């Protein structure tokens, strides 16, 4: 799945935006979808949103020279972990997994 599709899924499934024609809709206005899967400052918004939903960032870091790991923990004891070549992408993949979307 390409990064823009992941960004659209994040906007809709995690951030709660309505998405139409590749844009997020807020109060009847259309805006571009942030690059959640490519920019760490955008991915951090995902981390903050998940905190509100009861998921805590448990770990984010290198697991090898080429891969990052991101883990979210839910109070019920559920741990969700994903890996990818960039921290923002690992965050997004793990976030989507919290709502049952496998990338």
PDB file of C-alpha atoms in Angstrom:
ATOM      1  CA  UNK A   1       0.000   0.000   0.000  1.00  0.00           C
ATOM      2  CA  UNK A   2       1.431   3.395  -0.898  1.00  0.00           C
ATOM      3  CA  UNK A   3       1.991   6.182   1.634  1.00  0.00           C
ATOM      4  CA  UNK A   4      -0.856   8.395   0.427  1.00  0.00           C
ATOM      5  CA  UNK A   5      -3.364   5.560   0.893  1.00  0.00           C
ATOM      6  CA  UNK A   6      -1.996   5.056   4.402  1.00  0.00           C
ATOM      7  CA  UNK A   7      -2.327   8.793   5.060  1.00  0.00           C
ATOM      8  CA  UNK A   8      -5.965   8.715   3.923  1.00  0.00           C
ATOM      9  CA  UNK A   9      -6.703   5.744   6.174  1.00  0.00           C
ATOM     10  CA  UNK A  10      -5.060   7.508   9.127  1.00  0.00           C
ATOM     11  CA  UNK A  11      -7.078  10.676   8.464  1.00  0.00           C
ATOM     12  CA  UNK A  12     -10.318   8.700   8.372  1.00  0.00           C
ATOM     13  CA  UNK A  13      -9.871   5.798  10.810  1.00  0.00           C
ATOM     14  CA  UNK A  14      -7.616   7.377  13.454  1.00  0.00           C
ATOM     15  CA  UNK A  15      -8.029  11.136  13.250  1.00  0.00           C
ATOM     16  CA  UNK A  16     -11.779  10.900  12.590  1.00  0.00           C
ATOM     17  CA  UNK A  17     -11.903  13.153   9.530  1.00  0.00           C
ATOM     18  CA  UNK A  18     -14.351  12.715   6.707  1.00  0.00           C
ATOM     19  CA  UNK A  19     -12.333  12.056   3.557  1.00  0.00           C
ATOM     20  CA  UNK A  20     -13.688  12.916   0.119  1.00  0.00           C
ATOM     21  CA  UNK A  21     -11.797  12.926  -3.174  1.00  0.00           C
ATOM     22  CA  UNK A  22      -8.430  12.632  -1.423  1.00  0.00           C
ATOM     23  CA  UNK A  23      -9.078  15.560   0.925  1.00  0.00           C
ATOM     24  CA  UNK A  24     -10.188  15.811   4.523  1.00  0.00           C
ATOM     25  CA  UNK A  25     -13.402  17.680   5.152  1.00  0.00           C
ATOM     26  CA  UNK A  26     -13.853  19.824   8.262  1.00  0.00           C
ATOM     27  CA  UNK A  27     -16.838  22.103   8.780  1.00  0.00           C
ATOM     28  CA  UNK A  28     -17.674  21.886   5.098  1.00  0.00           C
ATOM     29  CA  UNK A  29     -14.183  22.998   4.046  1.00  0.00           C
ATOM     30  CA  UNK A  30     -11.654  20.820   2.246  1.00  0.00           C
ATOM     31  CA  UNK A  31      -8.036  20.511   3.300  1.00  0.00           C
ATOM     32  CA  UNK A  32      -5.102  18.413   2.188  1.00  0.00           C
ATOM     33  CA  UNK A  33      -4.308  15.288   4.153  1.00  0.00           C
ATOM     34  CA  UNK A  34      -1.087  15.595   6.171  1.00  0.00           C
ATOM     35  CA  UNK A  35       1.811  13.263   5.370  1.00  0.00           C
ATOM     36  CA  UNK A  36       1.325  11.177   8.508  1.00  0.00           C
ATOM     37  CA  UNK A  37       3.385   8.300   7.116  1.00  0.00           C
ATOM     38  CA  UNK A  38       6.311  10.460   5.984  1.00  0.00           C
ATOM     39  CA  UNK A  39       6.766  13.354   8.429  1.00  0.00           C
ATOM     40  CA  UNK A  40       7.443  12.711  12.113  1.00  0.00           C
ATOM     41  CA  UNK A  41       5.622  15.889  13.190  1.00  0.00           C
ATOM     42  CA  UNK A  42       2.485  14.603  11.460  1.00  0.00           C
ATOM     43  CA  UNK A  43       2.940  11.078  12.822  1.00  0.00           C
ATOM     44  CA  UNK A  44       3.197  12.533  16.309  1.00  0.00           C
ATOM     45  CA  UNK A  45      -0.348  13.883  15.911  1.00  0.00           C
ATOM     46  CA  UNK A  46      -1.393  10.244  15.456  1.00  0.00           C
ATOM     47  CA  UNK A  47       0.366   9.287  18.710  1.00  0.00           C
ATOM     48  CA  UNK A  48      -1.471  12.086  20.533  1.00  0.00           C
ATOM     49  CA  UNK A  49      -4.837  11.041  19.065  1.00  0.00           C
ATOM     50  CA  UNK A  50      -4.311   7.438  20.122  1.00  0.00           C
ATOM     51  CA  UNK A  51      -3.530   8.586  23.660  1.00  0.00           C
ATOM     52  CA  UNK A  52      -7.018  10.110  23.804  1.00  0.00           C
ATOM     53  CA  UNK A  53      -8.398   6.748  22.620  1.00  0.00           C
ATOM     54  CA  UNK A  54      -6.642   4.863  25.435  1.00  0.00           C
ATOM     55  CA  UNK A  55      -3.502   3.689  23.631  1.00  0.00           C
ATOM     56  CA  UNK A  56      -0.113   4.713  25.001  1.00  0.00           C
ATOM     57  CA  UNK A  57       3.121   4.792  23.060  1.00  0.00           C
ATOM     58  CA  UNK A  58       5.079   1.984  24.652  1.00  0.00           C
ATOM     59  CA  UNK A  59       8.169   2.143  22.480  1.00  0.00           C
ATOM     60  CA  UNK A  60       9.572   3.680  19.337  1.00  0.00           C
ATOM     61  CA  UNK A  61      13.076   3.017  18.131  1.00  0.00           C
ATOM     62  CA  UNK A  62      15.555   1.222  15.955  1.00  0.00           C
ATOM     63  CA  UNK A  63      15.459  -2.551  15.759  1.00  0.00           C
ATOM     64  CA  UNK A  64      18.133  -2.784  13.071  1.00  0.00           C
ATOM     65  CA  UNK A  65      20.060  -0.535  10.711  1.00  0.00           C
ATOM     66  CA  UNK A  66      17.062  -0.512   8.392  1.00  0.00           C
ATOM     67  CA  UNK A  67      13.952  -0.875  10.547  1.00  0.00           C
ATOM     68  CA  UNK A  68      12.049   0.981  13.249  1.00  0.00           C
ATOM     69  CA  UNK A  69       9.632  -0.521  15.733  1.00  0.00           C
ATOM     70  CA  UNK A  70       6.543   1.166  17.164  1.00  0.00           C
ATOM     71  CA  UNK A  71       4.466  -0.310  19.986  1.00  0.00           C
ATOM     72  CA  UNK A  72       1.215   0.920  21.480  1.00  0.00           C
ATOM     73  CA  UNK A  73      -0.159  -0.417  24.758  1.00  0.00           C
ATOM     74  CA  UNK A  74      -3.792  -0.373  25.826  1.00  0.00           C
ATOM     75  CA  UNK A  75      -4.841  -0.557  29.466  1.00  0.00           C
ATOM     76  CA  UNK A  76      -6.612  -3.847  28.812  1.00  0.00           C
ATOM     77  CA  UNK A  77      -3.190  -5.403  28.303  1.00  0.00           C
ATOM     78  CA  UNK A  78      -3.227  -5.338  24.520  1.00  0.00           C
ATOM     79  CA  UNK A  79       0.153  -4.584  22.908  1.00  0.00           C
ATOM     80  CA  UNK A  80       0.331  -3.720  19.219  1.00  0.00           C
ATOM     81  CA  UNK A  81       3.689  -3.550  17.450  1.00  0.00           C
ATOM     82  CA  UNK A  82       4.636  -2.808  13.850  1.00  0.00           C
ATOM     83  CA  UNK A  83       7.917  -2.396  11.985  1.00  0.00           C
ATOM     84  CA  UNK A  84       8.959  -0.395   8.951  1.00  0.00           C
ATOM     85  CA  UNK A  85      11.802   1.534   7.339  1.00  0.00           C
ATOM     86  CA  UNK A  86      10.847   4.881   8.908  1.00  0.00           C
ATOM     87  CA  UNK A  87       9.514   5.910  12.300  1.00  0.00           C
ATOM     88  CA  UNK A  88       6.453   7.722  10.857  1.00  0.00           C
ATOM     89  CA  UNK A  89       5.488   4.686   8.801  1.00  0.00           C
ATOM     90  CA  UNK A  90       5.918   2.314  11.762  1.00  0.00           C
ATOM     91  CA  UNK A  91       3.713   4.636  13.860  1.00  0.00           C
ATOM     92  CA  UNK A  92       1.018   4.724  11.170  1.00  0.00           C
ATOM     93  CA  UNK A  93       1.003   0.981  10.628  1.00  0.00           C
ATOM     94  CA  UNK A  94       0.742   0.300  14.363  1.00  0.00           C
ATOM     95  CA  UNK A  95      -1.985   2.940  14.718  1.00  0.00           C
ATOM     96  CA  UNK A  96      -4.051   1.393  11.946  1.00  0.00           C
ATOM     97  CA  UNK A  97      -3.644  -2.005  13.565  1.00  0.00           C
ATOM     98  CA  UNK A  98      -5.361  -0.613  16.709  1.00  0.00           C
ATOM     99  CA  UNK A  99      -8.544  -0.237  14.638  1.00  0.00           C
ATOM    100  CA  UNK A 100      -8.182  -3.585  12.856  1.00  0.00           C
ATOM    101  CA  UNK A 101      -6.642  -2.350   9.615  1.00  0.00           C
ATOM    102  CA  UNK A 102      -3.626  -4.392   8.468  1.00  0.00           C
ATOM    103  CA  UNK A 103      -1.268  -2.635   6.079  1.00  0.00           C
TER     104      UNK A 103
END
